[in-house]
Short mmCIF file of C-alpha atoms in Angstrom, two decimals:
data_model
loop_
_atom_site.label_atom_id
_atom_site.label_comp_id
_atom_site.label_asym_id
_atom_site.label_seq_id
_atom_site.Cartn_x
_atom_site.Cartn_y
_atom_site.Cartn_z
CA GLY A 253 -11.92 4.98 5.94
CA GLY A 254 -8.41 7.08 5.59
CA PRO A 255 -8.90 10.24 5.23
CA PRO A 256 -5.89 12.08 4.43
CA CYS A 257 -4.47 14.30 6.87
CA GLN A 258 -1.83 16.82 5.87
CA GLY A 259 -1.70 19.14 8.82
CA PHE A 260 -0.72 16.13 11.52
CA SER A 261 3.22 17.84 11.85
CA THR A 262 4.47 17.75 15.57
CA ALA A 263 5.42 21.42 14.91
CA ASN A 264 1.91 22.21 13.46
CA ARG A 265 0.08 23.38 17.25
CA GLN A 266 -3.02 23.56 15.33
CA ARG A 267 -5.74 21.58 16.17
CA LEU A 268 -6.37 18.32 13.57
CA ILE A 269 -10.02 19.10 13.25
CA ASP A 270 -9.46 22.91 13.29
CA ASP A 271 -6.84 22.57 9.94
CA PRO A 272 -7.93 23.93 6.81
CA ARG A 273 -5.99 21.05 5.42
CA ASN A 274 -7.82 18.38 7.14
CA LYS A 275 -11.02 18.94 5.67
CA LEU A 276 -11.44 15.19 4.92
CA TYR A 277 -10.66 14.15 8.82
CA LYS A 278 -13.10 16.59 9.54
CA GLN A 279 -15.60 15.20 7.30
CA PHE A 280 -15.21 11.71 8.38
CA ILE A 281 -15.61 12.93 12.62
CA TYR A 282 -18.82 14.28 10.92
CA SER A 283 -19.84 11.12 9.28
CA VAL A 284 -19.21 9.23 12.28
CA GLU A 285 -21.23 11.13 14.24
CA LYS A 286 -23.96 11.38 11.61
CA PHE A 287 -24.18 7.78 11.25
CA LYS A 288 -23.40 6.33 14.89
CA PRO A 289 -21.51 2.73 13.66
CA LYS A 290 -20.91 -0.06 16.29
CA ILE A 291 -17.35 0.44 14.88
CA ILE A 292 -14.78 2.69 13.15
CA LEU A 293 -11.85 1.83 11.28
CA MET A 294 -9.49 4.65 10.58
CA GLU A 295 -6.17 4.52 8.65
CA ASN A 296 -3.05 6.86 8.54
CA VAL A 297 0.51 7.05 7.38
CA SER A 298 2.66 6.71 10.62
CA GLY A 299 3.28 10.11 11.49
CA ILE A 300 -0.37 10.69 12.47
CA PHE A 301 0.76 8.57 15.85
CA ASN A 302 2.33 11.19 17.27
CA LYS A 303 -1.04 13.09 16.65
CA LYS A 304 -3.23 9.92 18.45
CA ASP A 305 -4.06 11.52 21.28
CA GLU A 306 -5.78 14.35 19.93
CA ILE A 307 -7.64 11.98 17.64
CA ILE A 308 -8.53 9.76 20.49
CA ASN A 309 -10.20 12.63 22.50
CA ASP A 310 -12.00 14.14 18.58
CA PHE A 311 -13.54 10.90 18.66
CA LYS A 312 -14.54 10.97 22.64
CA ALA A 313 -16.47 14.60 22.10
CA ILE A 314 -19.37 12.35 19.61
CA ASN A 315 -19.46 8.97 22.46
CA TYR A 316 -16.46 7.30 20.89
CA ASP A 317 -13.75 5.07 22.84
CA GLY A 318 -10.92 3.19 21.81
CA ILE A 319 -6.94 2.21 20.34
CA CYS A 320 -4.04 3.53 18.03
CA LEU A 321 -2.04 0.83 16.62
CA LYS A 322 0.76 1.09 14.72
CA LEU A 323 1.20 -2.01 12.28
CA ASN A 324 3.64 -2.59 9.95
CA ALA A 325 1.99 -4.93 7.06
CA ASN A 326 5.39 -7.34 7.10
CA GLU A 327 4.18 -8.97 9.85
CA PHE A 328 1.20 -10.27 8.79
CA ASN A 329 2.71 -12.21 5.26
CA VAL A 330 2.31 -9.03 3.24
CA PRO A 331 6.09 -9.04 0.93
CA GLN A 332 6.55 -5.31 1.47
CA ARG A 333 7.53 -2.99 4.66
CA ARG A 334 4.85 -0.50 5.58
CA ARG A 335 4.23 1.09 8.40
CA ARG A 336 0.50 2.26 9.05
CA VAL A 337 -1.58 3.60 12.03
CA PHE A 338 -4.81 2.45 12.66
CA PHE A 339 -7.63 3.43 15.14
CA ILE A 340 -9.81 1.26 15.67
CA MET A 341 -13.32 2.66 18.07
CA PHE A 342 -16.12 2.32 19.53
CA ASN A 343 -19.44 3.48 19.86
CA LYS A 344 -19.86 3.62 23.90
CA THR A 345 -23.53 3.39 23.58
CA LYS A 346 -24.39 0.96 20.96
CA LEU A 347 -21.51 -1.69 22.68
CA ASN A 348 -21.75 -2.43 26.45
CA ILE A 349 -17.91 -3.00 26.88
CA SER A 350 -15.20 -1.16 28.64
CA LEU A 351 -12.62 0.15 26.71
CA GLU A 352 -9.67 -2.19 28.60
CA ASP A 353 -11.85 -5.31 27.53
CA PHE A 354 -11.87 -3.85 23.72
CA SER A 355 -8.12 -2.81 24.10
CA ASN A 356 -7.09 -6.46 25.29
CA PHE A 357 -9.08 -7.99 23.06
CA ILE A 358 -8.41 -6.27 19.77
CA LYS A 359 -4.46 -6.72 20.72
CA VAL A 360 -4.87 -10.43 21.59
CA GLN A 361 -6.50 -11.42 18.15
CA ILE A 362 -4.58 -9.16 16.12
CA ASN A 363 -1.32 -10.24 18.04
CA LYS A 364 -2.69 -14.10 16.99
CA LYS A 365 -3.30 -13.23 13.79
CA LYS A 366 0.42 -11.96 12.63
CA SER A 367 3.44 -14.40 11.99
CA ILE A 368 6.65 -13.94 10.50
CA ALA A 369 6.90 -13.26 6.59
CA SER A 370 7.74 -16.16 4.90
CA PHE A 371 6.93 -14.44 1.15
CA ASN A 372 9.98 -12.44 -0.29
CA LEU A 373 9.80 -10.00 -3.74
CA SER A 374 10.73 -13.08 -6.18
CA ASP A 375 7.26 -14.99 -4.54
CA ALA A 376 4.64 -12.38 -5.50
CA ILE A 377 5.83 -11.36 -8.91
CA SER A 378 8.20 -13.55 -10.79
CA ASP A 379 5.51 -15.79 -12.20
CA LEU A 380 4.17 -12.71 -14.26
CA PRO A 381 5.09 -12.25 -17.96
CA LYS A 382 7.90 -10.61 -18.86
CA LEU A 383 8.08 -7.07 -20.06
CA GLU A 384 10.04 -4.68 -21.41
CA ALA A 385 9.89 -0.83 -21.00
CA LYS A 386 7.86 0.96 -23.28
CA ASN A 387 10.14 3.13 -25.43
CA ILE A 388 7.15 5.24 -27.44
CA LYS A 389 6.24 8.33 -25.27
CA ASN A 390 2.38 9.44 -24.81
CA ASN A 391 0.92 6.30 -26.05
CA THR A 392 -0.43 4.16 -22.97
CA GLU A 393 -2.98 2.56 -24.52
CA LEU A 394 -0.40 1.03 -26.69
CA GLU A 395 -0.83 -3.20 -25.75
CA ASN A 396 1.28 -6.20 -27.23
CA LYS A 397 2.97 -8.91 -25.25
CA LYS A 398 6.08 -6.84 -25.02
CA PHE A 399 4.94 -3.78 -23.45
CA GLY A 400 2.05 -5.92 -21.88
CA PHE A 401 -1.77 -5.77 -21.67
CA THR A 402 -4.82 -4.36 -19.08
CA LYS A 403 -6.42 -7.60 -20.06
CA VAL A 404 -5.16 -10.69 -21.50
CA GLU A 405 -6.18 -14.13 -20.58
CA ILE A 406 -3.70 -16.63 -19.38
CA ASP A 407 -3.28 -20.46 -18.76
CA SER A 408 -0.76 -20.96 -15.46
CA LYS A 409 -1.31 -22.82 -12.29
CA ALA A 410 -1.34 -21.49 -8.75
CA THR A 411 2.21 -20.42 -7.29
CA GLU A 412 2.33 -20.97 -3.31
CA TYR A 413 1.94 -17.05 -2.91
CA THR A 414 -0.96 -16.74 -5.79
CA TYR A 415 -3.29 -19.30 -3.64
CA PHE A 416 -2.53 -17.43 -0.72
CA ILE A 417 -4.00 -13.57 -2.18
CA ASN A 418 -6.37 -15.17 -4.39
CA GLY A 419 -8.71 -17.12 -2.17
CA HIS A 420 -7.12 -20.47 -2.50
CA LYS A 421 -8.13 -20.71 -6.37
CA ASN A 422 -5.62 -23.11 -8.30
CA LYS A 423 -6.35 -20.71 -11.67
CA LEU A 424 -7.43 -17.89 -12.81
CA LYS A 425 -8.46 -17.37 -16.58
CA TYR A 426 -7.43 -13.44 -16.61
CA LEU A 427 -4.64 -11.30 -15.86
CA TYR A 428 -5.32 -7.28 -15.26
CA ASN A 429 -3.19 -4.13 -15.40
CA HIS A 430 -0.05 -6.02 -15.96
CA LYS A 431 1.41 -3.24 -18.88
CA SER A 432 4.84 -1.63 -19.01
CA ARG A 433 5.50 2.58 -18.90
CA TYR A 434 7.21 4.70 -21.11
CA ASN A 435 10.93 5.35 -20.40
CA ASN A 436 13.76 7.05 -21.64
CA PRO A 437 16.86 5.56 -23.54
CA ARG A 438 19.24 6.57 -20.46
CA ASP A 439 16.73 5.74 -17.85
CA ILE A 440 16.72 2.39 -19.10
CA GLN A 441 20.09 2.51 -19.07
CA ILE A 442 20.07 2.90 -15.59
CA TYR A 443 17.96 0.12 -14.74
CA THR A 444 20.05 -2.07 -16.67
CA LEU A 445 23.77 -1.30 -14.84
CA LEU A 446 22.07 -1.13 -11.18
CA LYS A 447 22.75 -3.94 -9.48
CA GLN A 448 20.11 -5.58 -7.58
CA GLY A 449 19.93 -2.87 -3.40
CA GLY A 450 21.78 -0.52 -5.42
CA ASP A 451 20.57 3.25 -5.75
CA SER A 452 21.36 6.47 -6.50
CA SER A 453 24.84 6.42 -5.50
CA SER A 454 25.55 3.22 -7.52
CA LYS A 455 29.61 3.13 -8.96
CA GLU A 456 27.83 1.40 -11.94
CA ILE A 457 25.55 4.85 -12.88
CA SER A 458 28.05 7.50 -12.13
CA GLN A 459 28.47 8.87 -15.43
CA ILE A 460 25.32 8.83 -16.40
CA ASN A 461 22.83 9.29 -13.46
CA PRO A 462 21.08 13.12 -14.04
CA TYR A 463 21.18 13.22 -10.29
CA LYS A 464 24.82 12.62 -9.30
CA ASN A 465 25.80 15.92 -7.88
CA ARG A 466 22.60 15.93 -5.79
CA ASP A 467 22.82 12.53 -4.51
CA ASP A 468 22.61 13.63 -0.52
CA ILE A 469 19.02 14.77 -1.66
CA PHE A 470 18.36 12.80 -4.32
CA LYS A 471 20.04 8.98 -3.36
CA ASP A 472 16.80 7.39 -3.84
CA LYS A 473 16.07 8.79 -6.80
CA PHE A 474 16.67 5.32 -8.29
CA TYR A 475 16.20 2.42 -6.49
CA LYS A 476 16.64 -1.61 -8.02
CA LEU A 477 13.94 -3.70 -5.78
CA GLU A 478 16.18 -6.83 -4.37
CA GLU A 479 14.36 -10.48 -5.41
CA ASN A 480 15.03 -12.24 -2.64
CA LYS A 481 14.09 -9.39 0.14
CA ILE A 482 10.54 -7.79 0.66
CA SER A 483 9.76 -5.34 -0.95
CA LYS A 484 9.73 -1.31 0.27
CA THR A 485 6.90 0.31 0.90
CA ILE A 486 4.59 0.79 -1.84
CA THR A 487 3.58 4.03 -2.45
CA ALA A 488 1.17 6.44 -4.75
CA HIS A 489 4.26 8.50 -6.35
CA MET A 490 4.63 5.44 -8.52
CA LYS A 491 2.12 7.31 -10.64
CA TYR A 492 4.86 9.89 -11.36
CA ASP A 493 7.44 7.25 -11.88
CA CYS A 494 8.85 3.77 -11.01
CA HIS A 495 12.86 4.94 -10.50
CA MET A 496 12.46 4.01 -7.23
CA TYR A 497 10.87 0.76 -7.81
CA ILE A 498 12.97 -0.47 -10.74
CA HIS A 499 12.42 -4.23 -11.55
CA PRO A 500 14.99 -6.70 -9.70
CA THR A 501 15.87 -8.63 -12.94
CA GLN A 502 14.08 -6.43 -15.92
CA ALA A 503 15.00 -3.42 -16.76
CA ARG A 504 11.58 -1.34 -16.34
CA GLY A 505 10.04 -0.20 -13.38
CA LEU A 506 7.35 -2.37 -11.41
CA THR A 507 4.02 -2.40 -13.61
CA PRO A 508 0.81 -1.79 -11.73
CA ARG A 509 -0.36 -5.37 -11.74
CA GLU A 510 3.04 -6.06 -10.18
CA ALA A 511 2.94 -3.43 -7.43
CA ALA A 512 -0.97 -4.49 -6.30
CA ARG A 513 0.91 -8.45 -5.86
CA ILE A 514 2.93 -7.12 -3.39
CA GLN A 515 0.07 -5.60 -2.04
CA THR A 516 -1.39 -8.99 -2.23
CA TYR A 517 -4.74 -8.13 -4.41
CA PRO A 518 -6.14 -10.38 -5.73
CA ASP A 519 -5.29 -11.09 -9.92
CA ASN A 520 -9.06 -10.97 -10.49
CA PHE A 521 -9.55 -6.95 -9.05
CA VAL A 522 -9.60 -4.81 -11.69
CA PHE A 523 -7.91 -1.06 -11.48
CA LYS A 524 -9.90 1.53 -13.99
CA GLY A 525 -9.00 4.75 -14.77
CA PRO A 526 -5.67 6.84 -16.78
CA PHE A 527 -2.80 4.01 -16.33
CA THR A 528 -1.42 6.63 -13.98
CA LYS A 529 -4.15 6.50 -11.45
CA TRP A 530 -3.59 2.79 -11.55
CA TYR A 531 -0.45 3.06 -9.71
CA MET A 532 -2.24 5.90 -7.31
CA GLN A 533 -4.95 3.94 -5.99
CA ILE A 534 -2.68 0.46 -5.10
CA GLY A 535 -0.24 2.92 -3.63
CA ASN A 536 -3.07 4.87 -1.31
CA SER A 537 -4.76 1.70 -0.12
CA VAL A 538 -4.13 -0.54 2.74
CA PRO A 539 -3.00 -3.99 1.86
CA PRO A 540 -5.78 -6.54 1.81
CA VAL A 541 -4.83 -9.12 3.69
CA LEU A 542 -4.16 -6.78 6.25
CA SER A 543 -7.37 -5.01 5.91
CA TYR A 544 -9.16 -9.06 5.90
CA TYR A 545 -7.31 -9.68 9.33
CA LEU A 546 -8.78 -5.96 10.81
CA ALA A 547 -12.46 -6.96 9.71
CA GLU A 548 -12.01 -10.37 10.97
CA THR A 549 -10.74 -9.19 14.16
CA ILE A 550 -13.88 -6.82 14.45
CA LYS A 551 -16.12 -9.47 13.47
CA GLU A 552 -14.86 -11.36 16.71
CA LEU A 553 -15.36 -8.99 18.48
CA LEU A 554 -19.17 -8.35 17.72
CA LYS A 555 -19.65 -11.95 18.13
CA LYS A 556 -18.44 -11.93 21.53
CA TYR A 557 -20.09 -8.38 23.16
CA GLU A 558 -22.96 -8.01 20.83
#
């Protein structure tokens, strides 16, 4: 699981499990204690690393021990900078293994799965249908070739990247969740003028930037992604706007499907619920490719030590 922990600040001296802001973390510990799985995997943002000793001690109190890893998704061929923390813990009664052997096995197997990122942003999204920013307010249901579709039949062969994320399938029949969102004319003009890698401080938009007098605070309010580099971290903030995730060659923000592509979701994975919640689900999740490598490592450990 990935229980939110709002109270992980190093300045906060209250124990995580006692902090009322961390109810879901407390419930996660409670669930582990009740169900007693052989292995648990817990993910969180990189800031939680400062509380790793406290978290491990909370697990020790319920008869679990293990390790904390800080991993960057781009080390596993995910075209995105994404640092996250993972706790992998084992039940000391159900698995007859020392902490040293457990730790060494996990670290060795994870390192074997690392690879230099061979894909960039263009590899991930350039084959998707071109769209325009929606210019009609309060109409997320509107669908057409100009603004995209929730579900559309496609006839395109796999690229090297889609072959990688789609389970080595050469072709899929449908594409899901590839829809643009509404932007006002000023935002569309900003998106058009910005060069790749440009942000709120760029001179190209100095005359129309609504945040130009506060660029010390809002420097990253706008950012145009660079097609020949990996993406910045995909986050749930995209549910509010995509100003920080401007498409490198089209004057609009990324669509949910493009964000999902960067996260390595297969194209046949369907996001449900309201349009903005698609972004939230994608941004809060662990990239499926990284999830796979972690699950594979745990499977290998159980096969050897069970």
